[in-house]
Amino acid sequence: MKRIFSGVKPSGDLTLGNYIGAISNFTKLQHDYDCLFCVVDLHAITVPQDRQELKKRVKDIAALYIACGIDPNKTHIFVQSEVPSHTQLAWILECHTYIGELNRMTQFKDKAQKLGTDGLSSGLYTYPVLMAADILLYDADLVPVGEDQKQHVEITRDIAIRFNNRYGETFVVPEHFIPKVGARIMDLQEPTKKMSKSENDKGCILLLDEPSIIRKKIMSAVTDSETQIYYDPQKKPGISNLISIYAIITNKTIDEVVEEFKDANYGTFKKALADKLIERILPIQERFKDIRNSKELDDILDAGRDYAMHLATRKINKVMKKVGLGRH
Ligand code: AQP
């Protein structure tokens, strides 16, 4: 059976962007693959985190995976830092990654431009290699991610091919899976910018937002001075973003949504979107409450860790042998 690996980092509360771009696709793909879904806490510490908050969010995200429909009986859910081979392989792969390659990573360039390089950790710079290790450790065939992670899956492929050429077949070279619609959900207040959990404000819908807050955020989403509803991300980024969200949430195509609202005004469309969104998110919130503090959640994460550890240990031993590390 082919395998999937993907993860979400507990650097903030889960957003609608994380749900649409990644987690909702995990739930669709889980029936056809051996799936490992990880809470990538080591990625979160590339920027400073509050210790207690981080601990809390690790379990929040695991519980949200399940609440969103990931079936723990079919998949393996685990916490990255509980499987030490991730960091071990990351170091080995760092020694096979060129500085020039990391310099081309647009996500780092964006952050460096915004924050300046002085306060940035070297972990933030090398994190694509840790992500490559996460994926290659499990011989994942497919990596479902949002658009912003495409470049990191590409560098993972390059590292795997380079390693295989140098040491012989070691890693499966993975493909990315990026949804056609919803791969980049935009901020509701600044619709030319990605909706992001670390910039949580009025422009960002959180999966655990109260329904009244969700409605307020949708109703105050930035649009444009026209009155007609049609899809044109360049000219109408705000409305086009809302159309994409509506399409995903209702399982319709963009054209169907545009047809449905062609005679409506922006206010009517936003109200319909808020209703549909709340209808989708409320049951997730209910399930989250049931599972978050249950013993079952810890049992699921223990079983996930054991399965991941078994695969990862086998792979890291193979890699060490190939590279010539250790005595055996
Ligand atoms: N706005 C988005 N639209 C579609 N997909 C998105 N993803 C994130 N934001 C959007 C996808 O969600 C998965 C998990 O993301 P992550 O936790 O690895 O971090 P990220 O990509 O850096 O997302 P954030 O929310 O913007 O985190 P911060 O603010 O901490 O940097 C990935 O598959 C991602 O593509």
Tab-separated table of C-alpha atoms and ligand atoms in Angstrom:
chain	number	residue	atom	x	y	z
A	1	MET	CA	0.000	0.000	0.000
A	2	LYS	CA	1.315	3.440	-0.895
A	3	ARG	CA	2.068	5.780	1.968
A	4	ILE	CA	1.231	9.370	2.904
A	5	PHE	CA	3.061	11.615	5.339
A	6	SER	CA	1.957	15.108	6.266
A	7	GLY	CA	2.006	17.380	9.285
A	8	VAL	CA	0.818	20.575	10.860
A	9	LYS	CA	2.963	22.652	13.180
A	10	PRO	CA	1.577	23.748	16.551
A	11	SER	CA	2.726	27.342	16.153
A	12	GLY	CA	-0.772	28.723	16.664
A	13	ASP	CA	-4.397	27.641	16.624
A	14	LEU	CA	-5.538	25.808	13.498
A	15	THR	CA	-6.979	28.005	10.782
A	16	LEU	CA	-9.507	27.494	8.047
A	17	GLY	CA	-6.489	27.623	5.673
A	18	ASN	CA	-4.882	24.611	7.413
A	19	TYR	CA	-8.212	22.786	7.258
A	20	ILE	CA	-8.992	23.461	3.602
A	21	GLY	CA	-5.422	23.309	2.263
A	22	ALA	CA	-4.339	20.236	4.182
A	23	ILE	CA	-6.500	18.429	6.757
A	24	SER	CA	-9.692	18.087	4.706
A	25	ASN	CA	-7.570	16.373	2.040
A	26	PHE	CA	-6.044	14.040	4.640
A	27	THR	CA	-9.565	12.838	5.408
A	28	LYS	CA	-10.277	12.151	1.733
A	29	LEU	CA	-7.008	10.317	1.095
A	30	GLN	CA	-6.979	8.232	4.277
A	31	HIS	CA	-8.998	5.378	2.763
A	32	ASP	CA	-6.494	4.598	0.010
A	33	TYR	CA	-3.091	4.994	1.689
A	34	ASP	CA	-1.132	4.002	4.758
A	35	CYS	CA	-1.221	7.419	6.431
A	36	LEU	CA	1.080	9.012	8.973
A	37	PHE	CA	-0.226	12.347	10.231
A	38	CYS	CA	2.165	14.178	12.470
A	39	VAL	CA	2.029	17.131	14.831
A	40	VAL	CA	5.354	18.690	13.874
A	41	ASP	CA	6.312	20.373	17.132
A	42	LEU	CA	10.011	20.573	16.230
A	43	HIS	CA	9.029	22.878	13.379
A	44	ALA	CA	7.126	25.116	15.774
A	45	ILE	CA	10.262	25.964	17.786
A	46	THR	CA	11.952	27.532	14.764
A	47	VAL	CA	10.370	30.681	16.224
A	48	PRO	CA	10.075	31.308	19.991
A	49	GLN	CA	7.170	29.495	21.662
A	50	ASP	CA	5.670	29.623	25.121
A	51	ARG	CA	6.378	26.220	26.682
A	52	GLN	CA	2.924	25.651	28.214
A	53	GLU	CA	1.118	26.916	25.122
A	54	LEU	CA	3.169	24.620	22.882
A	55	LYS	CA	2.351	21.578	25.006
A	56	LYS	CA	-1.333	22.442	24.936
A	57	ARG	CA	-1.377	23.007	21.181
A	58	VAL	CA	0.298	19.694	20.406
A	59	LYS	CA	-2.709	17.885	21.864
A	60	ASP	CA	-5.169	20.430	20.459
A	61	ILE	CA	-3.941	19.698	16.944
A	62	ALA	CA	-3.979	15.929	17.445
A	63	ALA	CA	-7.555	16.192	18.760
A	64	LEU	CA	-8.520	18.448	15.857
A	65	TYR	CA	-7.146	15.940	13.348
A	66	ILE	CA	-9.623	13.418	14.737
A	67	ALA	CA	-12.433	15.944	15.109
A	68	CYS	CA	-11.987	16.919	11.446
A	69	GLY	CA	-12.556	13.308	10.403
A	70	ILE	CA	-9.166	11.595	10.426
A	71	ASP	CA	-9.923	8.063	11.536
A	72	PRO	CA	-7.393	6.868	14.142
A	73	ASN	CA	-8.309	3.267	13.329
A	74	LYS	CA	-7.173	3.737	9.741
A	75	THR	CA	-4.251	6.156	10.193
A	76	HIS	CA	-1.315	6.773	12.513
A	77	ILE	CA	-1.281	10.068	14.382
A	78	PHE	CA	1.843	10.984	16.334
A	79	VAL	CA	4.022	13.782	17.691
A	80	GLN	CA	7.244	14.465	15.774
A	81	SER	CA	9.576	15.080	18.749
A	82	GLU	CA	8.637	11.689	20.232
A	83	VAL	CA	10.443	9.949	17.356
A	84	PRO	CA	14.111	11.014	17.616
A	85	SER	CA	15.050	9.736	14.142
A	86	HIS	CA	13.533	12.892	12.623
A	87	THR	CA	16.318	15.107	13.973
A	88	GLN	CA	18.947	12.422	13.398
A	89	LEU	CA	18.066	12.103	9.724
A	90	ALA	CA	17.705	15.881	9.392
A	91	TRP	CA	21.351	16.345	10.363
A	92	ILE	CA	22.539	13.735	7.876
A	93	LEU	CA	20.441	15.335	5.138
A	94	GLU	CA	21.690	18.823	6.039
A	95	CYS	CA	25.119	17.541	5.165
A	96	HIS	CA	23.728	16.683	1.720
A	97	THR	CA	21.906	19.962	1.092
A	98	TYR	CA	23.515	23.002	-0.493
A	99	ILE	CA	23.341	26.466	1.043
A	100	GLY	CA	22.327	27.774	-2.393
A	101	GLU	CA	19.263	25.527	-2.316
A	102	LEU	CA	18.176	26.836	1.087
A	103	ASN	CA	18.785	30.418	-0.053
A	104	ARG	CA	16.137	29.891	-2.730
A	105	MET	CA	13.357	28.957	-0.283
A	106	THR	CA	10.780	31.718	-0.650
A	107	GLN	CA	9.146	31.159	2.742
A	108	PHE	CA	12.438	31.898	4.523
A	109	LYS	CA	13.149	34.851	2.233
A	110	ASP	CA	9.710	36.310	3.038
A	111	LYS	CA	10.200	35.909	6.794
A	112	ALA	CA	13.729	37.309	6.621
A	113	GLN	CA	12.476	40.315	4.691
A	114	LYS	CA	9.680	40.906	7.172
A	115	LEU	CA	11.613	40.353	10.405
A	116	GLY	CA	15.251	40.915	9.403
A	117	THR	CA	17.797	38.090	9.720
A	118	ASP	CA	19.284	39.166	13.074
A	119	GLY	CA	16.579	37.678	15.244
A	120	LEU	CA	15.905	34.611	13.084
A	121	SER	CA	17.062	31.173	14.198
A	122	SER	CA	19.205	28.981	11.982
A	123	GLY	CA	16.499	26.347	12.532
A	124	LEU	CA	14.095	28.476	10.526
A	125	TYR	CA	16.650	28.565	7.721
A	126	THR	CA	17.255	24.808	7.673
A	127	TYR	CA	13.702	23.694	8.459
A	128	PRO	CA	13.017	22.503	4.882
A	129	VAL	CA	15.640	19.831	5.531
A	130	LEU	CA	13.872	18.712	8.707
A	131	MET	CA	10.714	18.525	6.621
A	132	ALA	CA	12.585	16.426	4.042
A	133	ALA	CA	13.658	14.092	6.869
A	134	ASP	CA	10.046	13.837	8.111
A	135	ILE	CA	8.912	12.687	4.690
A	136	LEU	CA	11.858	10.499	3.625
A	137	LEU	CA	12.036	8.667	6.940
A	138	TYR	CA	8.765	6.932	6.095
A	139	ASP	CA	9.231	6.398	2.348
A	140	ALA	CA	6.112	8.491	1.770
A	141	ASP	CA	4.839	8.359	-1.806
A	142	LEU	CA	2.513	11.328	-1.446
A	143	VAL	CA	2.608	14.508	0.646
A	144	PRO	CA	-0.681	16.434	0.797
A	145	VAL	CA	0.079	20.109	1.465
A	146	GLY	CA	-1.109	23.614	0.675
A	147	GLU	CA	0.531	25.667	-2.076
A	148	ASP	CA	2.995	27.348	0.339
A	149	GLN	CA	4.701	24.014	1.010
A	150	LYS	CA	5.190	23.018	-2.641
A	151	GLN	CA	8.771	24.289	-2.781
A	152	HIS	CA	9.656	22.310	0.350
A	153	VAL	CA	8.384	19.074	-1.171
A	154	GLU	CA	10.421	19.881	-4.276
A	155	ILE	CA	13.642	20.283	-2.274
A	156	THR	CA	12.778	16.999	-0.522
A	157	ARG	CA	12.688	15.313	-3.936
A	158	ASP	CA	16.037	16.867	-4.897
A	159	ILE	CA	17.677	15.701	-1.667
A	160	ALA	CA	16.274	12.178	-2.065
A	161	ILE	CA	17.460	11.895	-5.666
A	162	ARG	CA	20.925	13.204	-4.739
A	163	PHE	CA	21.213	10.775	-1.823
A	164	ASN	CA	20.008	7.816	-3.921
A	165	ASN	CA	22.507	8.661	-6.671
A	166	ARG	CA	25.351	8.832	-4.206
A	167	TYR	CA	24.598	5.837	-1.972
A	168	GLY	CA	22.232	3.674	-4.020
A	169	GLU	CA	18.427	3.370	-3.739
A	170	THR	CA	17.558	4.489	-0.192
A	171	PHE	CA	14.557	6.812	-0.273
A	172	VAL	CA	11.267	6.864	-2.128
A	173	VAL	CA	11.085	10.133	-4.107
A	174	PRO	CA	7.753	11.654	-3.009
A	175	GLU	CA	5.127	13.583	-4.985
A	176	HIS	CA	3.171	16.489	-3.583
A	177	PHE	CA	-0.618	16.525	-3.542
A	178	ILE	CA	-1.936	20.068	-3.802
A	179	PRO	CA	-5.691	20.625	-4.088
A	180	LYS	CA	-6.910	22.381	-7.267
A	181	VAL	CA	-9.139	24.735	-5.275
A	182	GLY	CA	-8.252	25.971	-1.786
A	183	ALA	CA	-4.487	25.417	-1.985
A	184	ARG	CA	-3.961	28.957	-0.738
A	185	ILE	CA	-6.717	30.435	1.386
A	186	MET	CA	-6.096	34.135	1.777
A	187	ASP	CA	-6.344	36.440	4.769
A	188	LEU	CA	-9.840	37.960	4.967
A	189	GLN	CA	-8.534	41.453	5.709
A	190	GLU	CA	-5.547	41.364	3.349
A	191	PRO	CA	-6.624	38.968	0.603
A	192	THR	CA	-3.295	39.156	-1.222
A	193	LYS	CA	-1.639	37.518	1.825
A	194	LYS	CA	-1.951	33.872	2.952
A	195	MET	CA	-4.216	33.169	5.937
A	196	SER	CA	-1.708	32.215	8.608
A	197	LYS	CA	-2.015	30.858	12.148
A	198	SER	CA	0.845	32.941	13.510
A	199	GLU	CA	-0.855	36.121	12.330
A	200	ASN	CA	-4.177	35.371	13.881
A	201	ASP	CA	-6.459	38.401	13.832
A	202	LYS	CA	-9.667	39.497	12.143
A	203	GLY	CA	-8.432	38.155	8.814
A	204	CYS	CA	-7.993	34.616	10.045
A	205	ILE	CA	-10.746	32.118	10.891
A	206	LEU	CA	-9.768	29.633	13.568
A	207	LEU	CA	-11.384	26.203	13.677
A	208	LEU	CA	-12.191	26.801	17.335
A	209	ASP	CA	-13.642	30.306	16.886
A	210	GLU	CA	-17.118	30.841	18.343
A	211	PRO	CA	-19.812	30.843	15.604
A	212	SER	CA	-20.581	34.507	16.292
A	213	ILE	CA	-16.902	35.359	15.716
A	214	ILE	CA	-16.799	33.347	12.489
A	215	ARG	CA	-19.843	35.239	11.242
A	216	LYS	CA	-18.326	38.586	12.208
A	217	LYS	CA	-15.038	37.812	10.445
A	218	ILE	CA	-16.790	36.727	7.234
A	219	MET	CA	-19.175	39.697	7.235
A	220	SER	CA	-16.259	42.124	7.637
A	221	ALA	CA	-14.036	40.439	5.023
A	222	VAL	CA	-12.465	42.934	2.640
A	223	THR	CA	-13.963	42.846	-0.870
A	224	ASP	CA	-13.904	45.575	-3.559
A	225	SER	CA	-15.907	48.506	-4.832
A	226	GLU	CA	-17.755	46.536	-7.532
A	227	THR	CA	-21.073	44.850	-6.844
A	228	GLN	CA	-20.953	41.730	-9.010
A	229	ILE	CA	-19.824	38.334	-7.769
A	230	TYR	CA	-17.373	36.618	-10.113
A	231	TYR	CA	-14.057	34.790	-9.817
A	232	ASP	CA	-10.914	36.750	-10.686
A	233	PRO	CA	-8.161	36.374	-8.057
A	234	GLN	CA	-6.062	39.189	-9.604
A	235	LYS	CA	-8.789	41.777	-9.925
A	236	LYS	CA	-11.043	40.631	-7.074
A	237	PRO	CA	-8.842	38.782	-4.548
A	238	GLY	CA	-11.286	39.196	-1.643
A	239	ILE	CA	-14.428	37.936	-3.369
A	240	SER	CA	-12.476	35.201	-5.213
A	241	ASN	CA	-11.130	33.943	-1.878
A	242	LEU	CA	-14.658	33.800	-0.434
A	243	ILE	CA	-15.880	31.984	-3.561
A	244	SER	CA	-13.105	29.364	-3.142
A	245	ILE	CA	-14.005	28.846	0.518
A	246	TYR	CA	-17.698	28.479	-0.333
A	247	ALA	CA	-16.889	26.029	-3.145
A	248	ILE	CA	-14.787	23.780	-0.900
A	249	ILE	CA	-17.187	23.855	2.028
A	250	THR	CA	-20.200	22.974	-0.128
A	251	ASN	CA	-18.377	20.572	-2.496
A	252	LYS	CA	-19.268	22.733	-5.501
A	253	THR	CA	-17.165	24.009	-8.376
A	254	ILE	CA	-16.176	27.669	-8.643
A	255	ASP	CA	-18.510	28.012	-11.669
A	256	GLU	CA	-21.438	26.565	-9.738
A	257	VAL	CA	-20.892	29.035	-6.891
A	258	VAL	CA	-20.633	31.978	-9.271
A	259	GLU	CA	-23.845	30.868	-11.014
A	260	GLU	CA	-25.626	30.463	-7.662
A	261	PHE	CA	-24.774	34.021	-6.549
A	262	LYS	CA	-24.678	35.873	-9.863
A	263	ASP	CA	-27.671	38.043	-8.913
A	264	ALA	CA	-26.856	38.341	-5.193
A	265	ASN	CA	-25.138	41.242	-3.484
A	266	TYR	CA	-21.957	40.837	-1.412
A	267	GLY	CA	-23.863	40.929	1.901
A	268	THR	CA	-26.194	38.073	0.894
A	269	PHE	CA	-23.274	35.988	-0.346
A	270	LYS	CA	-21.262	36.568	2.835
A	271	LYS	CA	-24.249	35.615	4.992
A	272	ALA	CA	-24.725	32.370	3.028
A	273	LEU	CA	-21.009	31.609	3.378
A	274	ALA	CA	-21.028	32.263	7.135
A	275	ASP	CA	-24.053	29.909	7.519
A	276	LYS	CA	-22.356	27.097	5.566
A	277	LEU	CA	-19.060	27.546	7.356
A	278	ILE	CA	-20.641	27.443	10.803
A	279	GLU	CA	-22.652	24.373	9.741
A	280	ARG	CA	-19.365	22.645	8.812
A	281	ILE	CA	-17.278	23.810	11.774
A	282	LEU	CA	-19.748	23.307	14.664
A	283	PRO	CA	-19.674	19.465	14.572
A	284	ILE	CA	-15.845	19.629	14.468
A	285	GLN	CA	-15.905	21.746	17.629
A	286	GLU	CA	-18.310	19.311	19.332
A	287	ARG	CA	-16.100	16.301	18.535
A	288	PHE	CA	-13.031	18.254	19.634
A	289	LYS	CA	-14.557	18.813	23.082
A	290	ASP	CA	-15.257	15.083	23.439
A	291	ILE	CA	-11.788	13.903	22.484
A	292	ARG	CA	-9.408	16.646	23.687
A	293	ASN	CA	-9.102	15.536	27.310
A	294	SER	CA	-9.871	11.848	26.833
A	295	LYS	CA	-7.513	9.017	27.631
A	296	GLU	CA	-8.258	7.745	24.145
A	297	LEU	CA	-6.272	10.648	22.661
A	298	ASP	CA	-3.131	9.648	24.553
A	299	ASP	CA	-3.646	6.010	23.559
A	300	ILE	CA	-3.929	7.031	19.900
A	301	LEU	CA	-0.745	9.129	20.108
A	302	ASP	CA	1.129	6.325	21.904
A	303	ALA	CA	0.132	3.792	19.230
A	304	GLY	CA	1.008	6.287	16.468
A	305	ARG	CA	4.422	6.925	18.026
A	306	ASP	CA	5.168	3.190	18.278
A	307	TYR	CA	4.259	2.575	14.636
A	308	ALA	CA	6.272	5.601	13.436
A	309	MET	CA	9.235	4.656	15.625
A	310	HIS	CA	9.300	1.148	14.164
A	311	LEU	CA	9.456	2.424	10.557
A	312	ALA	CA	11.810	5.304	11.373
A	313	THR	CA	14.335	3.169	13.261
A	314	ARG	CA	14.589	0.743	10.358
A	315	LYS	CA	15.189	3.588	7.927
A	316	ILE	CA	17.714	5.525	10.017
A	317	ASN	CA	19.740	2.341	10.553
A	318	LYS	CA	19.828	1.796	6.812
A	319	VAL	CA	20.888	5.401	6.186
A	320	MET	CA	23.659	5.251	8.808
A	321	LYS	CA	25.014	2.102	7.233
A	322	LYS	CA	25.002	3.654	3.768
A	323	VAL	CA	26.795	6.786	4.954
A	324	GLY	CA	29.292	4.850	7.092
A	325	LEU	CA	28.269	6.156	10.508
A	326	GLY	CA	28.748	4.245	13.770
A	327	ARG	CA	30.500	0.895	14.314
A	328	HIS	CA	28.017	-1.576	12.799
B	1	AQP	N1	-3.747	29.737	3.985
B	1	AQP	C1	-3.573	28.473	3.659
B	1	AQP	N2	-4.238	27.933	2.609
B	1	AQP	C2	-4.081	26.622	2.266
B	1	AQP	N3	-3.267	25.777	2.946
B	1	AQP	C3	-2.594	26.268	3.994
B	1	AQP	N4	-1.732	25.703	4.864
B	1	AQP	C4	-1.331	26.636	5.757
B	1	AQP	N5	-1.915	27.820	5.502
B	1	AQP	C5	-2.706	27.624	4.406
B	1	AQP	C6	-1.326	24.304	4.825
B	1	AQP	O1	-1.560	23.746	6.111
B	1	AQP	C7	-0.573	22.740	6.362
B	1	AQP	C8	0.032	22.941	7.704
B	1	AQP	O2	0.749	24.161	7.718
B	1	AQP	P1	1.927	24.315	8.760
B	1	AQP	O3	1.410	24.120	10.107
B	1	AQP	O4	3.044	23.423	8.389
B	1	AQP	O5	2.453	25.758	8.616
B	1	AQP	P2	2.403	26.828	7.490
B	1	AQP	O6	2.341	26.258	6.134
B	1	AQP	O7	3.511	27.803	7.714
B	1	AQP	O8	1.033	27.462	7.907
B	1	AQP	P3	0.715	28.664	8.767
B	1	AQP	O9	-0.659	28.454	9.267
B	1	AQP	O10	0.931	29.882	7.937
B	1	AQP	O11	1.733	28.650	9.984
B	1	AQP	P4	2.692	29.795	10.520
B	1	AQP	O12	1.861	31.045	10.569
B	1	AQP	O13	3.114	29.336	11.877
B	1	AQP	O14	3.842	29.925	9.559
B	1	AQP	C9	0.443	22.822	5.230
B	1	AQP	O15	0.205	21.790	4.305
B	1	AQP	C10	0.183	24.159	4.616
B	1	AQP	O16	0.505	24.194	3.255
